[in-house]
Backbone as CSV, one residue per row, in Angstrom:
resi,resn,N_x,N_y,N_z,CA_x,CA_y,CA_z,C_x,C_y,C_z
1,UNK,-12.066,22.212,2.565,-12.484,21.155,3.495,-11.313,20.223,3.764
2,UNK,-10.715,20.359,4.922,-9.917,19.329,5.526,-10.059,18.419,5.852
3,UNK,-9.309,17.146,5.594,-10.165,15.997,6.443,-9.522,15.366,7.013
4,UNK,-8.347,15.444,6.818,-7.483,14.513,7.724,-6.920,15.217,8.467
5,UNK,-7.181,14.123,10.302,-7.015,14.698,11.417,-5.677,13.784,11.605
6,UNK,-4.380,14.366,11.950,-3.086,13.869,12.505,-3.418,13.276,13.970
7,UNK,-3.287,11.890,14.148,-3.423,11.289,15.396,-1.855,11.200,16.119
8,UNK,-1.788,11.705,17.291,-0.824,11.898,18.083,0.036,10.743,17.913
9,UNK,0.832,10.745,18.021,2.178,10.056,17.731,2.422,9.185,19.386
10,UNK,2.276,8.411,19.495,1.952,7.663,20.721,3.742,7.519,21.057
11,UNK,4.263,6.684,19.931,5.962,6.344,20.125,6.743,7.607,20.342
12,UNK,6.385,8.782,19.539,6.983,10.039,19.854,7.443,10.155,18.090
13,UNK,7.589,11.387,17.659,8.410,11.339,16.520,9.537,10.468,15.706
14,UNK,10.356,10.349,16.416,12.099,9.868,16.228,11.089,7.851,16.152
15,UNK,10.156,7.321,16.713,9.697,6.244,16.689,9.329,5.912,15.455
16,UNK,9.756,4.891,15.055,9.478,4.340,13.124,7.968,4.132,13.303
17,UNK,7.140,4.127,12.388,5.738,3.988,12.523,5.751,2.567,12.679
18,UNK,6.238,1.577,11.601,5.761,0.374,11.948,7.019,-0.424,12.097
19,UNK,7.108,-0.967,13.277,8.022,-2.152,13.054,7.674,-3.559,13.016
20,UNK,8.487,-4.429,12.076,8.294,-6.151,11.942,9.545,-6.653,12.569
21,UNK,9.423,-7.911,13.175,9.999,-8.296,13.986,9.911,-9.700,13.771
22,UNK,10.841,-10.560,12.894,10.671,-11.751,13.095,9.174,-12.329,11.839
23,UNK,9.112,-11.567,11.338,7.726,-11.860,10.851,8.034,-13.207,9.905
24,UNK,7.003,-14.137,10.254,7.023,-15.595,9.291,5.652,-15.877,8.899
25,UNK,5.644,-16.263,7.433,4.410,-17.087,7.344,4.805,-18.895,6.059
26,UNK,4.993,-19.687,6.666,4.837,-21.212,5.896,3.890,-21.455,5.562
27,UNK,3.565,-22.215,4.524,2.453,-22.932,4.360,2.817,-24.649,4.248
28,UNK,2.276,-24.944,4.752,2.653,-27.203,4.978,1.842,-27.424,3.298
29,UNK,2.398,-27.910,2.404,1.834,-28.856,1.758,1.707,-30.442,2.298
30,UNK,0.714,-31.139,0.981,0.247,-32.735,1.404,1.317,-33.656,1.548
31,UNK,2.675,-33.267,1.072,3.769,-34.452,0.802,4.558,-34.195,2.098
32,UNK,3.826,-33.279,2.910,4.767,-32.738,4.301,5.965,-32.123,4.407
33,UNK,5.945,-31.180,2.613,7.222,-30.254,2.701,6.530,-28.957,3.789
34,UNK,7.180,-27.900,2.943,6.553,-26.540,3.561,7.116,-25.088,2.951
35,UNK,6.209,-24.442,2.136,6.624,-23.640,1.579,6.959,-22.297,2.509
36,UNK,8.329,-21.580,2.319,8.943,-20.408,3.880,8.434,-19.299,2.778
37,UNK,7.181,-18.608,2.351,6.645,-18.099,1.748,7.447,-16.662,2.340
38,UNK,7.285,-16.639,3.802,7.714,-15.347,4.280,8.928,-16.004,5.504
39,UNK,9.973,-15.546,5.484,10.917,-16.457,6.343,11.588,-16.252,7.539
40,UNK,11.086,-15.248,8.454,12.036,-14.018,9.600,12.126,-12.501,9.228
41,UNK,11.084,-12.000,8.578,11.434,-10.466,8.084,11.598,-9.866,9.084
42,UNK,12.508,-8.762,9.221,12.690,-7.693,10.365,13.109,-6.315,9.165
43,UNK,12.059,-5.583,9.597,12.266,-3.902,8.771,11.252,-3.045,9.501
44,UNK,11.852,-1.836,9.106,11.062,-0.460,9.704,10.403,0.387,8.624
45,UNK,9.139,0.836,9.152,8.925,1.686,8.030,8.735,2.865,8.964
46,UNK,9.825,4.214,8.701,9.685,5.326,9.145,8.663,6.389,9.103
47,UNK,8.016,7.425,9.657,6.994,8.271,9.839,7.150,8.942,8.408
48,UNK,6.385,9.160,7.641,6.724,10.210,6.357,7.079,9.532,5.337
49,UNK,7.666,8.307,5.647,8.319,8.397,3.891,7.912,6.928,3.239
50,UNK,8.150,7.062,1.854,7.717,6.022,1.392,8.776,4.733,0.962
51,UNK,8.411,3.430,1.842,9.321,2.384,1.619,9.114,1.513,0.578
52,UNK,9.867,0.951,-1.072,9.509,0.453,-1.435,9.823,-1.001,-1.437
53,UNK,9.177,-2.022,-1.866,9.686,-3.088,-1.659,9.834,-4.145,-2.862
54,UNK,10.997,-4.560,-3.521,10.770,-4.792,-4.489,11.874,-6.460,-4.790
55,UNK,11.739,-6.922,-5.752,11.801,-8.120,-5.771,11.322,-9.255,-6.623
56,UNK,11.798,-10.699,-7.276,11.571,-11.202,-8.270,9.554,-11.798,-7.533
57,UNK,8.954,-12.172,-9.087,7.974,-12.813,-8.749,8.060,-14.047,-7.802
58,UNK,7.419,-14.414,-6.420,7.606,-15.282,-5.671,8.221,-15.334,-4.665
59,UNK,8.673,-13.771,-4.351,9.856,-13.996,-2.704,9.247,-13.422,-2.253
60,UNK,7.728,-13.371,-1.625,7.124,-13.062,-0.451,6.588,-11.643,-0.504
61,UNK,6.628,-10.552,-1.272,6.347,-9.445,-1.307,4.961,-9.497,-1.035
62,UNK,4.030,-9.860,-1.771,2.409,-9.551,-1.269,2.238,-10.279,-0.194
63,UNK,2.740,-11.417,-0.069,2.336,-12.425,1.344,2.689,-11.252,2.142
64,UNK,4.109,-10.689,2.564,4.394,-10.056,3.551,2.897,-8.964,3.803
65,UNK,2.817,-8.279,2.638,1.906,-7.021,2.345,0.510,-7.400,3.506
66,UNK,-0.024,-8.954,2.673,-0.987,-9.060,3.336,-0.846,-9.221,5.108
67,UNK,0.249,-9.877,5.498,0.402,-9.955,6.746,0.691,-8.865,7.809
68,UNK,1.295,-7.389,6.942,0.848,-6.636,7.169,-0.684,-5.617,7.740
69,UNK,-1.266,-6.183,6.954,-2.708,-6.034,7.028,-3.512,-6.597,7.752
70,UNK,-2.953,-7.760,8.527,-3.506,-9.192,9.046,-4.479,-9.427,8.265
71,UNK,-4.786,-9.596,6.947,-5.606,-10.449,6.296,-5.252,-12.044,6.227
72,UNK,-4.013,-12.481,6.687,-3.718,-13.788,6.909,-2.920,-13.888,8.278
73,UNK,-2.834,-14.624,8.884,-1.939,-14.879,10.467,-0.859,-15.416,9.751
74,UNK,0.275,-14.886,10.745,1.549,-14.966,10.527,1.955,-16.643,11.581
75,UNK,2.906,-17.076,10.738,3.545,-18.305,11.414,4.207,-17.919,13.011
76,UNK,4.349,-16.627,12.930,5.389,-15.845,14.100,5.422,-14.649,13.488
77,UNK,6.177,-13.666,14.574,6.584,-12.311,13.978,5.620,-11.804,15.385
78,UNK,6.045,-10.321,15.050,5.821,-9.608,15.746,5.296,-8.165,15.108
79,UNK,4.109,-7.415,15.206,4.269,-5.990,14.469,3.789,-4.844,15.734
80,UNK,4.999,-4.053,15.539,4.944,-2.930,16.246,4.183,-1.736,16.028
81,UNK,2.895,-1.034,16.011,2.312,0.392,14.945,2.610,1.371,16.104
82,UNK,3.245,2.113,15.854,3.532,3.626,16.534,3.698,3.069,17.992
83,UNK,4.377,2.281,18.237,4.565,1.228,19.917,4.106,1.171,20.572
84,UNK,2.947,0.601,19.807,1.752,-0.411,19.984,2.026,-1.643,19.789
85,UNK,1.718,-2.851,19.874,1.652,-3.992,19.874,0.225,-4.770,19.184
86,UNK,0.716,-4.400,17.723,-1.001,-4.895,16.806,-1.311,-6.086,16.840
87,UNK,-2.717,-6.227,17.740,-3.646,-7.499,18.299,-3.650,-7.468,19.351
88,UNK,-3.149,-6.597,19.904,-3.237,-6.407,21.614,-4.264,-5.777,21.985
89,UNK,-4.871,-6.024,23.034,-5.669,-4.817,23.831,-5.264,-3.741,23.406
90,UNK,-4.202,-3.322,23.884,-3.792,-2.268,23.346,-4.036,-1.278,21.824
91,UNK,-3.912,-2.315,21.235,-4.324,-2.253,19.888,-5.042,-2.869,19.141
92,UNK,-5.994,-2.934,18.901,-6.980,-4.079,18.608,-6.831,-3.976,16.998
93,UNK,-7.334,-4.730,16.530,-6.844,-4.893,14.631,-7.977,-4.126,14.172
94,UNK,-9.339,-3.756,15.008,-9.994,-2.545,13.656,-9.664,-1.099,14.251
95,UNK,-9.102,-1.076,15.173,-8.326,0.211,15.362,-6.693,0.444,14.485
96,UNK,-6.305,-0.692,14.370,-4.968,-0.850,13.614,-5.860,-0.168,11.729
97,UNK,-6.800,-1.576,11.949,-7.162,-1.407,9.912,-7.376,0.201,9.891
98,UNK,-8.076,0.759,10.786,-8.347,2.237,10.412,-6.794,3.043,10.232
99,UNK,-6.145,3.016,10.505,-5.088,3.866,10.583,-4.063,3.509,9.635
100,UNK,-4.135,1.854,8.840,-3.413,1.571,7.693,-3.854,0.677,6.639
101,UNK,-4.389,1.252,5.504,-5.186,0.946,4.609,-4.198,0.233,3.556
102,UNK,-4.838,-0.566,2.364,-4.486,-1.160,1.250,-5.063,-1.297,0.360
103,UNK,-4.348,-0.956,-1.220,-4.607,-0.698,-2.136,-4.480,-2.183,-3.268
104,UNK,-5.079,-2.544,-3.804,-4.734,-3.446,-4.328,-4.077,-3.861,-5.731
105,UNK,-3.699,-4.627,-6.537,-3.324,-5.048,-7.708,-4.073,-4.787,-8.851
106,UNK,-5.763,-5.641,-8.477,-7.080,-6.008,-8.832,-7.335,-4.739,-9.440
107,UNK,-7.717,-3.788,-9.567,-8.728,-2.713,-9.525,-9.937,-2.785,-9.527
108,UNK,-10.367,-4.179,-10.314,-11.594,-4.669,-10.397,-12.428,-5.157,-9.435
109,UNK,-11.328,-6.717,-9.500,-11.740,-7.917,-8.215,-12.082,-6.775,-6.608
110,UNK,-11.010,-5.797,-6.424,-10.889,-5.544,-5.136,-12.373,-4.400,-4.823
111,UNK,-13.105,-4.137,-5.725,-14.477,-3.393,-5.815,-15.743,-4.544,-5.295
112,UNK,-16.741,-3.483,-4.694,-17.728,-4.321,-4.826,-18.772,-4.234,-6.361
113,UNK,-18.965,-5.374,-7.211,-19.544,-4.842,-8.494,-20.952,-4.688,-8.145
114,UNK,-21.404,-4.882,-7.481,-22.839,-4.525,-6.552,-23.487,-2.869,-5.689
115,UNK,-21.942,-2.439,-5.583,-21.997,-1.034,-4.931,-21.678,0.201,-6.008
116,UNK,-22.559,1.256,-5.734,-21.969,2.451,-6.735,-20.436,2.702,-6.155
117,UNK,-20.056,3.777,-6.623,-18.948,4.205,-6.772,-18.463,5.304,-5.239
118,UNK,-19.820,5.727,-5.118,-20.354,6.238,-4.040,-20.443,5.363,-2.444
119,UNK,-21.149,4.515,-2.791,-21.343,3.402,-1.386,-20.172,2.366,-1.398
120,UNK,-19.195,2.545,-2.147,-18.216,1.753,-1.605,-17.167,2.426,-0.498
121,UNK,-16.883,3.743,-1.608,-15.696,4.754,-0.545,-16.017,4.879,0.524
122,UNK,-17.957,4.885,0.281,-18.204,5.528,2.077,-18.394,4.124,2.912
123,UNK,-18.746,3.066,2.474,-18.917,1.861,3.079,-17.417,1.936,4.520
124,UNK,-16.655,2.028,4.284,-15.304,1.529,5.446,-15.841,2.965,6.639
125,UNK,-16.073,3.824,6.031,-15.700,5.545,7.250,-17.072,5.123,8.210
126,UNK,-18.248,4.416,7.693,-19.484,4.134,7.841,-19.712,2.694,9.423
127,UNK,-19.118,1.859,8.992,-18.550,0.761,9.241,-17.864,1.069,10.747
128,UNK,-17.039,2.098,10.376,-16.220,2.370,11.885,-17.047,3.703,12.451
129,UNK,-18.194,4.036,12.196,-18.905,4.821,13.231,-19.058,6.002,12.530
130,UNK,-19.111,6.704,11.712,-19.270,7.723,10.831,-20.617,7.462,10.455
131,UNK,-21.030,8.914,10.582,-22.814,9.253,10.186,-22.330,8.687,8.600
132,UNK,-23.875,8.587,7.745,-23.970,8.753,6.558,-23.639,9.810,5.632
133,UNK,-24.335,10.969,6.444,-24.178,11.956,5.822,-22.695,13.072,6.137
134,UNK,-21.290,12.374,6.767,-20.313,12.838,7.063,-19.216,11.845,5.810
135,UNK,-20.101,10.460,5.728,-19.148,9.626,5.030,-19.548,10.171,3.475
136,UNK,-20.497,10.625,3.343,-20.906,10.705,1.664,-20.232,11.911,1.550
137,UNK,-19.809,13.090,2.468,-19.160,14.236,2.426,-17.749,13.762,2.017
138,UNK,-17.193,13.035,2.949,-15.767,12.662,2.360,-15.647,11.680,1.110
139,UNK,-16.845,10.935,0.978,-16.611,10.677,-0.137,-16.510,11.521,-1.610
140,UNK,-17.448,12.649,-1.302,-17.215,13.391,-2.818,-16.050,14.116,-2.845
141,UNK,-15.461,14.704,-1.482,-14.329,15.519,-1.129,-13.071,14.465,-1.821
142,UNK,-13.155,13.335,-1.760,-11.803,12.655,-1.791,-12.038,12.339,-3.504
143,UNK,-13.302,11.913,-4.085,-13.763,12.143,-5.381,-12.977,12.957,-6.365
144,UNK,-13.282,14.268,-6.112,-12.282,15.587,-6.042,-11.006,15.454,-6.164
145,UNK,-10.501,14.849,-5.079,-8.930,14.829,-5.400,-8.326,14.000,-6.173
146,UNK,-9.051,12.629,-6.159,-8.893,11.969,-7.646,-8.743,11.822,-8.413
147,UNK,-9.655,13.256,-8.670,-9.797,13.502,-10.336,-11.351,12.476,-11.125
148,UNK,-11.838,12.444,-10.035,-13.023,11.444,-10.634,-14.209,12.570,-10.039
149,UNK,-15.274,13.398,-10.706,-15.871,14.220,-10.078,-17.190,13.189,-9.838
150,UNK,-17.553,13.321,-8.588,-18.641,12.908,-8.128,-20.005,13.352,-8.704
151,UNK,-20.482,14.555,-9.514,-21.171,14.394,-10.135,-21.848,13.330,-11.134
152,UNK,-20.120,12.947,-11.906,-20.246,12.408,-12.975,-19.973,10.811,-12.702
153,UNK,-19.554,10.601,-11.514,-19.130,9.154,-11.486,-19.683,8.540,-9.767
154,UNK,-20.402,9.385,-9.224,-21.025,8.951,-7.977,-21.916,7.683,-7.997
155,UNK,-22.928,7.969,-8.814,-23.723,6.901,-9.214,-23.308,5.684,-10.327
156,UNK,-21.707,5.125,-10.618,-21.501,4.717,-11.352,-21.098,3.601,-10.834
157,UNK,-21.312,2.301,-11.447,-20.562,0.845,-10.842,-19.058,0.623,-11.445
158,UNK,-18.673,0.020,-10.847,-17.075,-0.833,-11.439,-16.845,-0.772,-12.545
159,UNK,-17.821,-2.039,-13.057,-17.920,-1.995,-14.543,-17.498,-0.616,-15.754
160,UNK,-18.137,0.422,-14.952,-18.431,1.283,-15.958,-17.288,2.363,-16.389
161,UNK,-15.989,2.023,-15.330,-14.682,2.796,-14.988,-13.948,1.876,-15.744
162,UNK,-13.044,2.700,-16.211,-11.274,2.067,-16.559,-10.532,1.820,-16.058
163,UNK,-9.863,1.086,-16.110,-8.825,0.435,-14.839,-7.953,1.442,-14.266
164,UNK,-7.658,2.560,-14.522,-7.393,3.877,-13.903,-7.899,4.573,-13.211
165,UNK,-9.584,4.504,-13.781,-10.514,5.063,-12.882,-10.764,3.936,-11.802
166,UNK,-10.613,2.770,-11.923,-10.853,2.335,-10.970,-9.793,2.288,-9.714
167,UNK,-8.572,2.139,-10.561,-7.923,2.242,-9.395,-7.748,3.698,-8.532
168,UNK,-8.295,4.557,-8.806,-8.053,6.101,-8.589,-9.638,5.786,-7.227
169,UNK,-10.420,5.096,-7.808,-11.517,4.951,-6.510,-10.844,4.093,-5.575
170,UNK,-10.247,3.131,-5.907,-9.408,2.573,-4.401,-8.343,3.312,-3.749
171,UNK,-8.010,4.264,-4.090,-6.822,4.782,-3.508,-7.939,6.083,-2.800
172,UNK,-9.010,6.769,-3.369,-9.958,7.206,-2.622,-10.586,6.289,-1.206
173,UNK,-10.980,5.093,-1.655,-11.492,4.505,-0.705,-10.582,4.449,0.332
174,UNK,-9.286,4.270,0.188,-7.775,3.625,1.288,-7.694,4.952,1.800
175,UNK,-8.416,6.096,1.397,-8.042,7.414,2.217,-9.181,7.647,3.119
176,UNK,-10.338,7.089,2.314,-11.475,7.329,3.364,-11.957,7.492,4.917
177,UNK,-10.832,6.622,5.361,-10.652,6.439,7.146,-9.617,7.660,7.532
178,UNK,-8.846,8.074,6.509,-7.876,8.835,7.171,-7.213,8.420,8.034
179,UNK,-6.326,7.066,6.914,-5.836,6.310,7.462,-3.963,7.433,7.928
180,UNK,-3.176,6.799,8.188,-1.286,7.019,7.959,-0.687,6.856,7.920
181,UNK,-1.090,5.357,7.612,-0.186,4.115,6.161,-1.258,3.853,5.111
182,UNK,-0.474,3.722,4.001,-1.441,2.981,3.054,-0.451,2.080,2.227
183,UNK,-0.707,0.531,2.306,0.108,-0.199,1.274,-0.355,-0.507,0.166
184,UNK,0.538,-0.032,-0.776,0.324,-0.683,-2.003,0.681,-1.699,-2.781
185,UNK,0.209,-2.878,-3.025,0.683,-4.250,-3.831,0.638,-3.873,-4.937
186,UNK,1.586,-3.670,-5.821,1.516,-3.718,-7.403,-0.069,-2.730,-7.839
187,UNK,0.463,-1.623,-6.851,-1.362,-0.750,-7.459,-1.198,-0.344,-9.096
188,UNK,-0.181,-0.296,-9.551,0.193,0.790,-11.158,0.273,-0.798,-11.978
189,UNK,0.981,-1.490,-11.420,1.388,-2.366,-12.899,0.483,-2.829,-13.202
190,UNK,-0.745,-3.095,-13.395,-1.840,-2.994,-14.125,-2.601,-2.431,-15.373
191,UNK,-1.747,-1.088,-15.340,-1.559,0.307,-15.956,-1.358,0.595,-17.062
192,UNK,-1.633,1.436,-17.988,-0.450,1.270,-19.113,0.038,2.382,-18.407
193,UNK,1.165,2.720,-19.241,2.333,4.327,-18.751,1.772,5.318,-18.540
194,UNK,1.026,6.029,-19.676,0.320,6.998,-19.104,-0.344,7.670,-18.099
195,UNK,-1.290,6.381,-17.765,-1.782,6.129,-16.860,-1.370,6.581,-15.573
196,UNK,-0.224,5.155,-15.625,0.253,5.080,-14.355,1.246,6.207,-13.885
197,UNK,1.497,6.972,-14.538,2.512,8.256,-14.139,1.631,8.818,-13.505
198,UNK,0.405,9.261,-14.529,-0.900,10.114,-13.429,-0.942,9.621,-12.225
199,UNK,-1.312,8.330,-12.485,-1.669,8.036,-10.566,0.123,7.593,-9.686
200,UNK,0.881,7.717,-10.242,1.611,8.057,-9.172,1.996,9.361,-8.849
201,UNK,1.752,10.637,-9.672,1.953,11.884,-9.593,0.906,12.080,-8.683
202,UNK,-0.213,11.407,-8.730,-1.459,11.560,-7.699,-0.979,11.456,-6.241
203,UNK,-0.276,10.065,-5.985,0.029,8.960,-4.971,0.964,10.260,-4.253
204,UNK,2.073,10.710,-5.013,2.515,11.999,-4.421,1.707,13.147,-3.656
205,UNK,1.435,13.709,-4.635,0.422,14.871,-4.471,-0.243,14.418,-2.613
206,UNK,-1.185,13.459,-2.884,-1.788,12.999,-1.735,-1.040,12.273,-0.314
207,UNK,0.166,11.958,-0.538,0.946,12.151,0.360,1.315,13.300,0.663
208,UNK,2.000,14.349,0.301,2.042,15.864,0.980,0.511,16.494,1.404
209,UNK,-0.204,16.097,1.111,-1.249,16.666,1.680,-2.057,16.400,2.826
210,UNK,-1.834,15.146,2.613,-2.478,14.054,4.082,-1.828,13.782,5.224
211,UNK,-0.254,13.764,4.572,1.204,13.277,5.655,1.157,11.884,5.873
212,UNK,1.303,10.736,4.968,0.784,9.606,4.552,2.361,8.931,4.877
213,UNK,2.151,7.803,5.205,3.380,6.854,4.875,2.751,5.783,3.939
214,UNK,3.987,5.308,3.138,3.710,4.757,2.056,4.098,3.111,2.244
215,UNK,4.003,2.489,1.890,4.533,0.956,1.150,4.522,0.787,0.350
216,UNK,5.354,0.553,-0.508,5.158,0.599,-1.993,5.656,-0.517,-3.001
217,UNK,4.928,-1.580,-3.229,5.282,-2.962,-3.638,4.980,-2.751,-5.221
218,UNK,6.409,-3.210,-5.696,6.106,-3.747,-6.810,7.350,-3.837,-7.756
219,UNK,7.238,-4.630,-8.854,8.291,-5.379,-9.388,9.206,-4.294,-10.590
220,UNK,8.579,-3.159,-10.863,8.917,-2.200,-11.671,9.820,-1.262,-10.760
221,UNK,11.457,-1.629,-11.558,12.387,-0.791,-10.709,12.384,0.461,-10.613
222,UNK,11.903,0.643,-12.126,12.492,2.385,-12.288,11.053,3.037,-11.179
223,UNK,9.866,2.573,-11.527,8.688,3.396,-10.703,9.192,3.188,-9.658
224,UNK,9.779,2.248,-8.757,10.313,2.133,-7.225,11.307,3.367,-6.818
225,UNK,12.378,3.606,-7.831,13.545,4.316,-7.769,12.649,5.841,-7.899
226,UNK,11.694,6.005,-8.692,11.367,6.909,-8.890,10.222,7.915,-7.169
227,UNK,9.823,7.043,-6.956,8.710,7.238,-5.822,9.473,6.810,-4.040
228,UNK,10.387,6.095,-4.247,10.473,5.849,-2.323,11.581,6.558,-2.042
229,UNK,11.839,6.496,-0.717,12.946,7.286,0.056,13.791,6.082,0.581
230,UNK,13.707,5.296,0.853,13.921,3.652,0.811,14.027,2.177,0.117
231,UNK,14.631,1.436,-0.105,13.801,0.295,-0.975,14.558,-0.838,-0.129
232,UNK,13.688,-2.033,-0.044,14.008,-3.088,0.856,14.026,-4.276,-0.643
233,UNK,15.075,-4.692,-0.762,14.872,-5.691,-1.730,14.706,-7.661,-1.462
234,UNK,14.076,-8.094,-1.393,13.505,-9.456,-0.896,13.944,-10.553,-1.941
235,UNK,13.947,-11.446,-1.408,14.565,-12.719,-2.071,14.658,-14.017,-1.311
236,UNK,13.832,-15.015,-2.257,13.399,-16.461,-1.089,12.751,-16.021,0.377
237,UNK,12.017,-15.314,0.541,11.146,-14.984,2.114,12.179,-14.072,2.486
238,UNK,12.940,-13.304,2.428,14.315,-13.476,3.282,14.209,-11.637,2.639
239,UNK,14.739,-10.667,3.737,15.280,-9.119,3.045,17.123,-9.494,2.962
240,UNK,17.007,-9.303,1.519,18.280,-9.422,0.743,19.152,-8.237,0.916
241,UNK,18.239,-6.721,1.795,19.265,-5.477,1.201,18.203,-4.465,1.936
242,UNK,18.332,-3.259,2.548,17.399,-2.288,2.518,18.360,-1.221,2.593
243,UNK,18.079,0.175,2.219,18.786,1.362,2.195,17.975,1.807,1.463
244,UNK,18.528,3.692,1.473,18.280,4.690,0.454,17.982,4.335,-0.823
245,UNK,17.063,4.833,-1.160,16.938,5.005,-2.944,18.244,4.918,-3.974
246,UNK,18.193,6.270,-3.672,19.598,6.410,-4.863,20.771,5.793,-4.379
247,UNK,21.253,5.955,-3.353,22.562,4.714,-2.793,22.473,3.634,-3.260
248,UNK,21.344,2.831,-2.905,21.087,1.536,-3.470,21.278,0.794,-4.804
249,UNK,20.590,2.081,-5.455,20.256,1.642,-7.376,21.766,2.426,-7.612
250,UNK,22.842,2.960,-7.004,23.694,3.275,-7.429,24.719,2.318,-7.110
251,UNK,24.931,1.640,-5.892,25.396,0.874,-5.628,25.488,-0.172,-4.486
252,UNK,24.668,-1.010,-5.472,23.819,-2.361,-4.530,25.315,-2.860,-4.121
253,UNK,24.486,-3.261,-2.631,25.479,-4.276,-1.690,25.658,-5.334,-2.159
254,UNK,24.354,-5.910,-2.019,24.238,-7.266,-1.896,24.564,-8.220,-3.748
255,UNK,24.772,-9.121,-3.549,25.105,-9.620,-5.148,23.652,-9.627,-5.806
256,UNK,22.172,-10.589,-5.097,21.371,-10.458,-5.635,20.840,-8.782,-6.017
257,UNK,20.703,-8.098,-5.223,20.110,-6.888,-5.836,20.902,-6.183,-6.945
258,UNK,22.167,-6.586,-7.196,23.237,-6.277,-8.393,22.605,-6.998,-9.818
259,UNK,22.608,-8.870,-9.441,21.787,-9.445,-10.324,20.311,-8.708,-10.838
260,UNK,19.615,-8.448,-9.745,18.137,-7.491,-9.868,18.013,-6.022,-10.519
261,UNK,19.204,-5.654,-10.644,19.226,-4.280,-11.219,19.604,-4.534,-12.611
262,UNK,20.716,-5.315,-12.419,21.191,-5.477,-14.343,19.874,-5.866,-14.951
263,UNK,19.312,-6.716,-14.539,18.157,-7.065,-15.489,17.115,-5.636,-15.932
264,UNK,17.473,-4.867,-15.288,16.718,-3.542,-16.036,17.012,-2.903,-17.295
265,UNK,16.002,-3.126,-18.216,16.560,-2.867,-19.766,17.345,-1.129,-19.569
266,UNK,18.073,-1.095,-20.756,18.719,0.152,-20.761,17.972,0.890,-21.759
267,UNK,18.192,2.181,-21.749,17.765,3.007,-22.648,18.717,3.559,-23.557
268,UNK,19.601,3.423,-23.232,21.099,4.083,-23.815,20.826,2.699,-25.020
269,UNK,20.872,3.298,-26.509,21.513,2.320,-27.817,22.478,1.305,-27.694
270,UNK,23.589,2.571,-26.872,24.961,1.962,-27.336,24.888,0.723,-26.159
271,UNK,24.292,0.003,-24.927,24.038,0.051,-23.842,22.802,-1.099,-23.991
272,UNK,22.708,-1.765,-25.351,21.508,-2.919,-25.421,21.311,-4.092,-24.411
């Protein structure tokens, strides 16, 4: 059973899926400063591959994420999806949400603890016009690929999963639309190791199979180095650096991402 249908490429191939342009978000505090939470971002995220984005606690990484998502309005900016213009006629934002989903930090918080395990995945496919009985299909189908069998965990609440299992149902749910982005905020560091290798060996897996573009946020270098084709490194609202994977962690441009790498413990003895 197949389920994901490839939606025509509107920009054409060689077109980056998403572009930001200027993107800002401030917030005014009471003393009439103003925090530049997000400060002029401009980056591309290309068709296929996965961009990660990484960076100290506090320089804008999830703000950006969410503004991505339009779960908050941007101060300014601009976002381009397959050259479209997202909020336009053209593109309206629940035609945008269907096509680029998000995964969250939470595993918990981001569940409904009220819904089985079942009526949540299918809740979004449902929502945008999908019979019942097409959404409960993809829900056990995507169940399946999980690794969470719907027999055994269909009828099950939040509560009753491990923070693995739970996060393994949000990354089900973020597939549910058959979407071809999905961002992730800090989905693993939640994790212990074990864990989290599984579900990024998953996060793989389900990218070659779907043809997924990725975002991939989070503060753990080596999992970044390990998973993107890209990494954009951020600092004070501001992109400090973007390039290749291995170029990058081999030899950062910029001084901060030099500072940002040394701080990665070594494994080598001699090398404390």
């Amino acid at each position: 059973m197949r389920l994901h249908t490839t939606l025509p490429d509107v920009g054409g191939p060689a077109q980056p899926l998403l572009t930001i342009r200027g993107l800002t978000k401030h917030f005014p505090l009471k003393n009439g400063a103003t925090v530049r939470a997000v400060d002029g971002v401009d980056f591309e995220v290309l068709k296929g591959e996965t961009l990660g984005v990484v960076g100290e606690s506090g320089c804008g990484k999830s703000t950006t994420a969410r503004l991505l998502m339009h779960l908050m309005d941007p101060t300014a900016g601009e976002l381009i999806f397959d050259g479209r213009s997202v909020g336009s006629r053209d593109l309206p934002l629940k035609e945008f949400r269907r096509q680029v989903q998000m995964v969250f930090q939470d595993s918990y918080a981001s569940l409904n603890p009220r819904l089985t395990i079942e009526d949540s995945i299918a809740f979004g496919p449902q929502v945008h016009g999908v019979s019942r009985k097409e959404a409960i299909a993809r829900t056990h189908h995507l169940m399946d690929r999980v690794g969470l069998a719907p027999s055994r965990f269909a009828e099950r609440y939040p509560h009753e999963l491990s923070g693995g299992q739970r996060q393994r149902i949000n990354i089900a749910r973020a597939l549910a639309l058959q979407p071809r982005m999905v961002i992730l905020d800090e989905a693993v560091s939640a994790l212990d190791k074990s864990v989290e290798a599984q579900v990024l060996n998953l996060l793989s897996d389900l990218k070659r199979e779907f043809g997924l573009t990725y975002v991939f946020i989070s503060h753990d270098l080596g999992v970044v180095h390990y998973i993107s084709d890209r990494v954009m490194v951020m600092y004070l609202g501001q992109v400090a650096e973007i390039g290749p994977s291995d170029s990058l962690f081999a030899q950062p441009a910029h001084p901060y991402t030099k500072a940002l790498l040394s701080s990665v413990p070594s494994m080598d003895p001699a090398h404390r």
